[in-house]
Coordinates of C-alpha atoms and ligand atoms in Angstrom, one line a residue:
M33 CA 101.7 -53.1 192.3
N34 CA 101.6 -49.8 190.5
T35 CA 104.8 -49.1 188.7
T36 CA 105.7 -45.5 187.9
L37 CA 107.7 -45.0 184.7
R38 CA 109.8 -41.9 184.8
L39 CA 111.4 -40.5 181.7
A40 CA 115.1 -39.6 181.7
A41 CA 117.8 -38.4 179.4
V42 CA 121.5 -39.4 179.5
T43 CA 124.4 -38.0 177.5
A44 CA 127.6 -39.8 176.4
L45 CA 129.8 -36.7 176.1
Y46 CA 132.9 -37.5 174.1
R47 CA 136.0 -35.8 172.7
Q48 CA 139.0 -36.9 170.7
G49 CA 141.9 -37.7 173.1
G50 CA 145.4 -38.9 172.7
Y51 CA 144.4 -42.6 172.8
G52 CA 141.2 -42.3 170.8
R53 CA 137.7 -41.2 171.6
E54 CA 137.2 -40.5 175.2
F55 CA 133.9 -40.4 177.2
Y56 CA 133.1 -38.3 180.2
I57 CA 132.4 -40.8 183.0
V58 CA 130.9 -39.3 186.2
H59 CA 130.9 -40.8 189.6
R60 CA 127.5 -40.6 191.2
S61 CA 127.5 -39.5 194.8
R62 CA 127.3 -42.2 197.4
Q63 CA 124.3 -40.5 198.9
L64 CA 122.1 -40.8 195.8
P65 CA 119.2 -43.3 196.3
F66 CA 119.3 -44.4 192.6
L67 CA 122.7 -45.9 191.5
G68 CA 124.6 -44.2 194.3
G69 CA 128.3 -44.9 194.0
F70 CA 128.0 -46.1 190.4
H71 CA 130.0 -44.7 187.5
A72 CA 127.6 -43.4 184.9
L73 CA 127.1 -40.7 182.2
P74 CA 125.6 -37.3 182.9
G75 CA 121.8 -37.4 182.9
G76 CA 118.7 -37.4 184.9
S77 CA 114.9 -37.2 184.9
V78 CA 112.9 -35.3 182.4
D79 CA 111.2 -32.3 184.2
I80 CA 107.8 -31.1 183.3
A81 CA 109.4 -27.8 182.4
D82 CA 111.7 -29.5 179.9
H83 CA 108.6 -29.9 177.6
E84 CA 108.4 -26.1 177.3
L85 CA 112.1 -25.3 176.7
P86 CA 113.0 -23.8 173.3
V87 CA 114.9 -26.4 171.3
E88 CA 116.0 -26.2 167.7
R89 CA 117.3 -28.9 165.3
A90 CA 116.3 -31.8 167.7
R91 CA 116.8 -35.3 166.2
S92 CA 114.6 -36.9 168.9
R93 CA 111.6 -36.0 171.1
S94 CA 112.4 -32.5 172.1
A95 CA 111.7 -33.0 175.9
F96 CA 114.4 -35.7 176.0
V97 CA 116.8 -33.4 174.1
A98 CA 116.0 -30.5 176.4
A99 CA 116.4 -32.7 179.5
G100 CA 119.7 -34.1 178.2
I101 CA 121.1 -30.6 177.5
R102 CA 119.8 -29.2 180.8
E103 CA 121.4 -32.2 182.8
L104 CA 124.6 -31.8 180.9
F105 CA 124.7 -28.1 181.9
E106 CA 123.7 -28.7 185.5
E107 CA 126.0 -31.7 186.1
A108 CA 129.0 -31.0 183.9
G109 CA 128.7 -27.3 183.0
V110 CA 128.7 -27.9 179.3
L111 CA 126.0 -25.9 177.4
L112 CA 124.7 -26.8 174.0
A113 CA 122.8 -23.7 173.0
L114 CA 122.7 -21.4 170.0
G115 CA 124.3 -18.2 171.3
A116 CA 126.2 -19.9 174.1
E117 CA 129.5 -18.9 172.4
H118 CA 128.9 -15.2 173.4
L119 CA 128.7 -16.1 177.1
S120 CA 131.8 -15.7 179.4
Q121 CA 132.8 -18.6 181.7
A122 CA 131.7 -16.4 184.6
Q123 CA 128.2 -16.0 183.1
L124 CA 127.9 -19.7 182.5
D125 CA 129.0 -20.5 186.0
D126 CA 126.6 -17.9 187.5
G127 CA 123.8 -19.4 185.5
R128 CA 124.6 -22.9 186.5
K129 CA 124.9 -22.0 190.1
A130 CA 121.5 -20.2 190.1
V131 CA 119.8 -23.2 188.3
L132 CA 121.4 -25.7 190.7
E133 CA 120.3 -23.6 193.7
R134 CA 116.9 -23.2 192.2
S135 CA 117.1 -19.4 192.5
Q136 CA 116.5 -19.3 188.7
T137 CA 114.9 -21.8 186.4
F138 CA 116.8 -23.0 183.4
A139 CA 114.1 -21.4 181.1
T140 CA 114.7 -18.0 182.8
F141 CA 118.5 -18.4 182.4
L142 CA 118.1 -19.2 178.7
N143 CA 115.6 -16.4 178.2
H144 CA 117.8 -13.9 180.0
H145 CA 120.7 -14.5 177.6
T146 CA 118.5 -15.1 174.5
L147 CA 119.7 -18.7 174.1
T148 CA 117.9 -21.5 172.3
L149 CA 118.9 -25.1 173.0
D150 CA 120.7 -26.7 170.1
G151 CA 119.6 -30.3 169.6
E152 CA 121.7 -31.0 166.5
G153 CA 124.7 -32.4 168.5
L154 CA 122.6 -34.9 170.4
V155 CA 122.6 -38.2 168.4
P156 CA 120.1 -40.7 169.8
I157 CA 121.9 -43.9 170.8
G158 CA 119.1 -46.0 172.2
V159 CA 116.4 -46.2 174.9
W160 CA 117.0 -48.1 178.1
V161 CA 114.3 -49.2 180.5
T162 CA 115.4 -50.2 184.0
P163 CA 114.4 -53.8 184.9
P164 CA 111.4 -54.1 187.2
Y165 CA 113.4 -54.3 190.5
S166 CA 111.3 -51.7 192.2
R167 CA 108.2 -49.5 192.0
T168 CA 110.0 -46.7 190.0
M169 CA 111.3 -47.6 186.6
F170 CA 113.2 -45.3 184.3
E171 CA 112.9 -45.0 180.6
A172 CA 116.1 -43.3 179.6
Q173 CA 116.9 -41.9 176.1
Y174 CA 120.7 -42.0 175.6
F175 CA 122.5 -39.5 173.4
A176 CA 126.0 -39.2 172.1
V177 CA 127.3 -35.6 172.2
A178 CA 130.6 -34.2 171.1
L179 CA 132.2 -31.8 173.5
P180 CA 131.6 -28.3 172.0
E181 CA 134.7 -26.4 171.1
G182 CA 136.0 -24.1 173.8
Q183 CA 134.1 -25.8 176.6
T184 CA 135.5 -27.9 179.4
P185 CA 133.3 -30.1 181.7
S186 CA 133.6 -29.7 185.4
I187 CA 131.9 -31.4 188.3
W188 CA 130.6 -29.4 191.3
P189 CA 130.3 -31.7 194.3
G190 CA 126.6 -32.6 194.9
E191 CA 124.9 -35.3 193.0
L192 CA 128.2 -36.2 191.4
D193 CA 131.6 -36.5 193.1
H194 CA 133.9 -36.2 190.1
G195 CA 134.3 -36.9 186.4
E196 CA 137.0 -38.2 184.2
W197 CA 137.7 -38.8 180.5
L198 CA 138.2 -42.4 179.6
T199 CA 138.3 -44.4 176.4
A200 CA 135.6 -47.1 176.2
P201 CA 138.2 -50.0 176.5
A202 CA 139.8 -48.3 179.5
A203 CA 136.5 -47.9 181.3
L204 CA 135.5 -51.5 180.5
A205 CA 138.8 -52.8 181.7
R206 CA 138.4 -51.0 185.0
H207 CA 134.9 -52.3 185.4
A208 CA 136.1 -55.9 184.7
M209 CA 138.7 -55.5 187.4
G210 CA 136.1 -54.3 189.9
E211 CA 137.7 -50.8 190.2
L212 CA 134.7 -48.9 189.0
F213 CA 131.1 -49.9 188.7
L214 CA 129.3 -49.1 185.5
A215 CA 125.6 -49.0 185.4
Y216 CA 124.3 -51.7 183.0
P217 CA 123.2 -49.4 180.1
V218 CA 126.5 -47.5 180.3
L219 CA 128.3 -50.8 180.3
K220 CA 126.5 -51.9 177.1
T221 CA 126.9 -48.5 175.4
L222 CA 130.6 -48.5 176.1
E223 CA 130.9 -52.1 174.9
A224 CA 129.4 -51.0 171.6
F225 CA 131.8 -48.1 171.3
A226 CA 134.8 -50.3 172.1
Q227 CA 134.1 -52.3 169.0
A228 CA 135.8 -51.5 165.7
G229 CA 133.7 -49.6 163.2
A230 CA 132.6 -46.1 162.3
F231 CA 131.3 -44.1 165.2
S232 CA 128.2 -43.0 163.3
E233 CA 127.4 -46.6 162.4
I234 CA 127.7 -47.7 166.1
C235 CA 125.4 -44.9 167.1
T236 CA 122.8 -46.1 164.5
Q237 CA 123.1 -49.7 165.7
L238 CA 122.6 -48.6 169.3
A239 CA 119.6 -46.5 168.4
A240 CA 118.0 -49.4 166.5
R241 CA 118.1 -51.9 169.3
E242 CA 115.0 -52.8 171.4
P243 CA 114.7 -50.8 174.6
G244 CA 116.4 -53.0 177.1
P245 CA 117.8 -54.7 179.0
P246 CA 115.8 -57.7 178.0
L247 CA 113.2 -58.6 180.7
I248 CA 115.3 -61.5 181.8
G249 CA 119.0 -62.0 181.7
A250 CA 121.5 -59.2 181.7
E251 CA 125.2 -59.7 182.2
L252 CA 126.0 -57.1 184.7
L253 CA 129.5 -58.2 185.5
T254 CA 131.6 -60.6 183.6
G255 CA 130.3 -64.0 184.6
V256 CA 127.3 -62.7 186.6
Q257 CA 123.9 -62.6 184.9
I258 CA 120.9 -61.2 186.8
L259 CA 117.3 -62.2 186.2
P260 CA 114.7 -60.5 188.3
L261 CA 111.9 -63.1 188.1
L262 CA 108.3 -63.0 189.4
S263 CA 108.0 -64.7 192.7
P264 CA 105.6 -65.0 195.7
T265 CA 107.8 -62.7 197.8
L266 CA 107.1 -60.1 200.5
P267 CA 105.8 -56.8 199.3
P268 CA 106.9 -54.2 198.1
A269 CA 109.1 -56.6 196.2
T270 CA 107.4 -58.8 193.6
R271 CA 110.4 -60.5 192.2
T272 CA 113.5 -62.5 193.3
N273 CA 116.7 -62.0 191.5
C274 CA 118.0 -65.3 190.1
Y275 CA 121.7 -65.2 189.3
I276 CA 123.5 -67.2 186.7
L277 CA 127.2 -67.4 187.5
G278 CA 130.2 -68.5 185.4
G279 CA 131.4 -68.7 181.8
P280 CA 131.4 -72.0 179.9
E281 CA 130.1 -73.8 183.0
L282 CA 127.2 -72.2 184.8
V283 CA 125.6 -72.2 188.2
V284 CA 122.0 -71.0 188.7
V285 CA 121.5 -69.4 192.1
D286 CA 117.9 -69.3 193.4
P287 CA 115.7 -70.3 190.5
A288 CA 112.8 -68.5 192.1
P289 CA 109.5 -68.6 190.1
P290 CA 106.9 -71.2 190.9
E291 CA 104.6 -70.0 188.1
P292 CA 105.0 -72.2 184.9
A293 CA 105.0 -69.1 182.6
E294 CA 107.9 -67.5 184.4
Q295 CA 109.7 -70.8 184.8
A296 CA 109.5 -71.1 181.0
N297 CA 111.1 -67.7 180.7
L298 CA 114.0 -68.8 182.9
L299 CA 114.3 -72.1 181.0
Q300 CA 114.3 -70.3 177.7
F301 CA 117.1 -68.0 178.9
V302 CA 119.2 -71.0 180.0
R303 CA 118.5 -72.6 176.6
T304 CA 119.9 -69.6 174.8
L305 CA 123.1 -69.9 176.9
E306 CA 123.3 -73.5 176.0
Q307 CA 123.1 -72.6 172.3
Q308 CA 126.3 -70.5 173.0
G309 CA 128.0 -73.8 174.0
R310 CA 127.6 -73.1 177.8
Y311 CA 126.0 -75.5 180.1
V312 CA 124.5 -75.5 183.6
R313 CA 126.5 -77.5 186.1
E314 CA 124.5 -77.1 189.3
I315 CA 121.8 -75.2 191.0
W316 CA 122.6 -73.4 194.3
L317 CA 120.1 -72.2 196.9
S318 CA 120.7 -69.3 199.2
H319 CA 118.0 -70.7 201.5
H320 CA 114.8 -72.6 201.6
H321 CA 112.1 -69.9 201.3
P322 CA 109.5 -70.5 198.6
D323 CA 110.3 -67.3 196.7
H324 CA 113.9 -68.7 196.1
I325 CA 113.3 -72.3 195.1
G326 CA 110.0 -72.2 193.1
A327 CA 111.7 -73.5 189.9
A328 CA 114.4 -75.6 191.5
A329 CA 112.7 -78.9 190.9
T330 CA 111.7 -78.1 187.4
L331 CA 115.1 -76.8 186.4
S332 CA 116.9 -79.7 188.1
R333 CA 114.7 -82.2 186.1
E334 CA 114.9 -80.3 182.8
L335 CA 118.6 -79.7 182.9
R336 CA 119.5 -83.0 184.7
V337 CA 121.6 -81.2 187.3
G338 CA 121.9 -81.4 191.1
I339 CA 121.0 -78.9 193.7
A340 CA 123.5 -77.7 196.3
A341 CA 122.5 -76.0 199.6
H342 CA 123.5 -75.6 203.2
P343 CA 122.9 -78.7 205.4
A344 CA 120.2 -76.8 207.4
T345 CA 118.4 -75.9 204.2
A346 CA 118.6 -79.6 203.0
E347 CA 117.1 -80.6 206.3
V348 CA 114.1 -78.3 206.1
L349 CA 113.5 -79.2 202.4
A350 CA 113.8 -83.0 203.0
G351 CA 110.8 -84.7 201.4
K352 CA 110.0 -81.7 199.3
L353 CA 113.1 -81.0 197.3
T354 CA 116.3 -83.1 197.1
V355 CA 119.5 -81.4 197.8
T356 CA 122.3 -83.4 196.1
R357 CA 125.3 -81.7 197.5
L358 CA 125.9 -79.9 200.8
L359 CA 127.5 -76.5 200.7
C360 CA 129.2 -75.6 204.0
D361 CA 130.7 -72.4 205.2
G362 CA 134.0 -71.7 203.4
D363 CA 133.4 -74.1 200.5
V364 CA 134.9 -72.6 197.4
T365 CA 133.7 -73.5 193.9
E366 CA 135.9 -72.5 190.9
L367 CA 134.0 -71.5 187.8
P368 CA 136.1 -71.1 184.6
M369 CA 135.4 -67.9 182.8
L370 CA 135.2 -67.3 179.0
M371 CA 138.3 -65.1 179.4
G372 CA 140.8 -64.6 182.2
P373 CA 141.2 -66.4 185.5
P374 CA 138.4 -68.5 187.0
A375 CA 135.9 -67.0 189.4
R376 CA 136.1 -68.4 192.9
W377 CA 132.8 -68.4 194.7
R378 CA 132.9 -68.9 198.4
A379 CA 129.9 -70.0 200.4
L380 CA 129.3 -68.0 203.6
H381 CA 127.0 -69.4 206.2
T382 CA 125.0 -66.3 207.3
P383 CA 122.1 -67.4 209.5
G384 CA 119.5 -65.0 210.8
H385 CA 116.9 -64.7 208.1
A386 CA 117.0 -68.5 207.6
R387 CA 119.0 -71.0 209.6
G388 CA 120.8 -72.3 206.5
H389 CA 121.2 -69.0 204.7
L390 CA 124.2 -68.8 202.4
C391 CA 125.7 -65.7 200.9
F392 CA 128.1 -66.3 197.9
Y393 CA 131.3 -64.2 197.7
E394 CA 133.6 -64.0 194.7
E395 CA 137.1 -63.8 196.1
R396 CA 138.8 -62.0 193.2
L397 CA 136.4 -59.2 192.3
H398 CA 134.8 -59.1 195.8
T399 CA 131.3 -59.5 194.5
L400 CA 128.8 -60.5 197.1
L401 CA 125.5 -62.2 196.5
S402 CA 123.8 -61.2 199.7
G403 CA 120.7 -63.3 199.3
D404 CA 118.0 -62.2 201.8
T405 CA 120.6 -61.0 204.4
V406 CA 120.7 -57.5 202.9
V407 CA 118.2 -56.5 200.3
T408 CA 117.6 -53.2 198.4
N409 CA 113.8 -53.5 198.0
G410 CA 111.8 -54.3 201.1
T411 CA 113.0 -55.3 204.6
V412 CA 114.6 -58.5 206.0
V413 CA 112.5 -60.5 208.4
V414 CA 114.4 -62.3 211.1
P415 CA 112.2 -65.0 212.5
P416 CA 113.4 -66.0 216.0
H417 CA 113.6 -69.7 215.2
E418 CA 115.9 -69.2 212.3
G419 CA 119.0 -68.3 214.3
G420 CA 117.7 -65.2 215.9
M421 CA 118.7 -61.6 216.0
R422 CA 122.2 -62.3 217.5
A423 CA 123.0 -64.7 214.7
Y424 CA 121.6 -62.2 212.1
L425 CA 123.7 -59.3 213.5
A426 CA 126.8 -61.6 213.6
S427 CA 126.2 -62.4 209.9
L428 CA 126.0 -58.8 209.0
R429 CA 129.2 -58.0 211.0
R430 CA 130.9 -60.9 209.3
L431 CA 130.0 -59.5 205.8
L432 CA 131.5 -56.2 206.9
Q433 CA 134.9 -58.0 207.5
L434 CA 135.0 -58.8 203.8
E435 CA 136.6 -56.6 201.1
L436 CA 133.5 -55.6 199.3
G437 CA 132.8 -54.6 195.7
F438 CA 129.4 -55.0 194.0
M439 CA 126.6 -56.3 196.2
L440 CA 123.8 -58.2 194.5
P441 CA 120.8 -58.9 196.7
S442 CA 117.9 -61.3 196.1
H443 CA 115.4 -58.5 196.0
G444 CA 116.0 -55.1 194.4
P445 CA 118.8 -53.6 192.3
P446 CA 122.5 -54.1 192.7
V447 CA 124.5 -51.7 194.9
A448 CA 128.0 -50.3 194.5
L449 CA 128.1 -49.3 198.1
A450 CA 127.9 -52.7 199.9
R451 CA 129.8 -51.5 203.0
E452 CA 127.5 -48.5 203.7
R453 CA 124.4 -50.6 203.0
I454 CA 125.4 -53.3 205.5
Q455 CA 126.4 -50.8 208.1
R456 CA 123.1 -49.0 207.7
Y457 CA 121.3 -52.3 208.4
L458 CA 123.4 -52.7 211.6
D459 CA 122.7 -49.1 212.6
H460 CA 119.0 -49.6 212.0
R461 CA 118.8 -52.7 214.1
A462 CA 120.7 -50.9 216.9
E463 CA 118.2 -48.0 216.8
R464 CA 115.3 -50.4 216.8
E465 CA 116.7 -52.2 219.8
L466 CA 117.2 -49.0 221.7
A467 CA 113.6 -47.9 220.9
I468 CA 112.3 -51.2 222.2
V469 CA 114.2 -51.0 225.5
R470 CA 113.0 -47.4 226.0
A471 CA 109.4 -48.2 225.2
L472 CA 109.5 -51.0 227.8
S473 CA 109.8 -48.8 230.8
Q474 CA 106.2 -50.1 231.4
P475 CA 105.1 -53.7 230.7
K476 CA 103.8 -54.2 227.2
T477 CA 102.7 -57.0 224.9
I478 CA 104.5 -57.4 221.5
E479 CA 101.4 -56.1 219.7
T480 CA 101.3 -52.9 221.8
L481 CA 105.0 -52.5 221.4
A482 CA 104.8 -52.9 217.6
M483 CA 102.0 -50.4 217.3
E484 CA 104.0 -47.9 219.3
I485 CA 107.4 -48.4 217.5
Y486 CA 106.0 -48.9 214.0
A487 CA 103.0 -46.5 214.1
G488 CA 101.2 -46.2 210.8
L489 CA 102.3 -49.5 209.2
A490 CA 99.9 -51.5 207.1
P491 CA 98.5 -54.6 208.8
G492 CA 100.5 -57.0 206.7
A493 CA 103.8 -55.2 207.3
M494 CA 102.8 -54.9 211.0
K495 CA 102.9 -58.8 211.3
L496 CA 106.4 -58.8 209.9
A497 CA 107.4 -56.0 212.2
Q498 CA 106.2 -58.1 215.2
I499 CA 108.4 -61.0 214.1
N500 CA 111.4 -58.7 214.1
I501 CA 110.4 -57.3 217.5
A502 CA 110.1 -60.8 218.9
A503 CA 113.6 -61.6 217.6
H504 CA 114.9 -58.4 219.3
L505 CA 113.1 -59.3 222.6
D506 CA 114.7 -62.8 222.6
K507 CA 118.1 -61.2 222.3
L508 CA 117.4 -58.6 225.0
I509 CA 116.1 -61.3 227.4
E510 CA 119.3 -63.4 226.8
E511 CA 121.3 -60.3 227.6
A512 CA 119.2 -59.7 230.7
K513 CA 118.1 -56.2 229.5
V514 CA 114.4 -57.1 229.3
E515 CA 112.3 -59.6 231.2
Q516 CA 109.1 -61.4 230.3
K517 CA 106.1 -61.5 232.6
G518 CA 103.3 -63.5 231.1
S519 CA 102.6 -62.0 227.7
C520 CA 104.2 -58.7 228.7
F521 CA 107.8 -57.5 228.4
Q522 CA 109.5 -54.9 230.6
N523 CA 113.0 -53.5 230.7
V524 CA 115.3 -54.2 233.6
I525 CA 117.0 -50.8 233.8
Ligands
ZN879 ZN1 113.8 -65.5 202.3

C-alpha cells in the first residue's frame, strides 16, 4: 500500500485569561472527512503556495510557519504579519472572505497590503505524525502562538462550527467526561500545558519529543489505549486496531497480528504497562476472524490469561483456540481506573459480519468499540451464513439506540460522530437494496448484478461486493420482494 504523507501546521493560540492561560479550541465541522466533530486547534495542510510566501523571523521551516499563519487567518481571522496593525477590521474581514472564497490568493492579499508574515510569534511545540490508520497520513508541526494585541479570533461557519477559550485543565476535564473529543496530539499538548512549570520550558520539552504518537499504543481516552497493528485484513485496511482497556487491571481486545515481529511489538507494549504496575486480566475477542485473533494464543500463553468471547465465536474456534469464558449479550465487566469511578464495559451481541460478533460499550462515557460492525477504513462484509443482512441491519439499529460518544472501530481512525456514521451505514444498505430490486426487473445472476451495481470495482473487491449482494438477496427473498429461478434472481413487483 502506498501511503501519502501530507504536511500540516497547527497553532495553539493562547491568551492570558482570568483563570490562567487559555487556548483557543475549535470545533471541527461534522462534515469534515478528517477528524470531523473533533475539538482541535486551528490548522491544516501545507499548500504548495505556502513555500513561496514571504516570512520573516521564522523559528522553524518557513513553509510550516507560513501554513500555520495562513490557517490561523483563514480559520480564526487572526493575522500574524508585519504591517497588519495598519489594517482595519473591515480590510481584514474582506481579505479573509476573498481568500476563503478563493477569489484571491493569500499571497495576493499580503502583496496588496504590503504585508510580510511574522514568524517570530510561532514557537515550535512538536511534530505529530498520524498513526497508519489509512492511506493518507499527516505530519503536523505544532506551534504555540500568543494572541496578538488588538485581535480577536472569530469562527466563520464552514470547516469549523465554533471556537472557545479554555484553560488546558478545563479542556482536559471535559474530554475526560466525554463532553468534547480532543484529537490525540491536542490531548497530549494540553496535558503538557496543564502541568506545573514555566510555559517556555514546556514548549521546549514538547518540541524535543520524538514525532508521535509512538507507532503502537496511545491512550486516546482515559483507560482506552489504541494500537493499530499489522494484520492480514481486507484492503484498503492493512491493520487491525487492538484496544487495551482499563487502569490497573487491563483487558486486551482483539490481539490481531499473526506475524511474530508485530506480536513482539504488542507484547513489548504490554510489558511496559506491566512495569507501571498494571497487569492484563483477560483477552477479549470481538469475533473469530483471523485478522482479530492472530496473537491471541501467543498472548494468552505469555501472559497466562484466559480468552473471553461470545459462545458462537467459541464454537467456530473450537479446536484452534480455547475460549475460557463466554461473554454473552448484556454481560458487564467493571474495570477499575487509575482515577475516578470504574469503567463498565457491556458486551453487545451484534451479529451480521460474524455470528458471534460483539461490540463493547462503556456505559459511563458512552464509548463504543464497534469491532467490524462499523469501520472507518474499508467496507463491512456481511456473509449470508453469519446471521445475514437482517441481523446486520438489526445490529446497526440497536447501536443507534445507545447514547453514543466516541466510536472506536477495528479498522481505521476513531470517530467523534458515531451516530451519523452508523446512520450512514444504514442509509447506504437501504440504497443498495433499492438498487438491487430495481436492477432485477429482468432475471440476472449475482455476477451480472454485481457488475451492474458496482461498475468499475477491482476484481478482489468485486468478490466481496457479491457476498454483500447475496446477503441482500437472501433478505429480499425472505421478504418476498425477489424470487430465485435457477441461478437467476428477479423482482416480484
Ligand atoms: Zn472480521
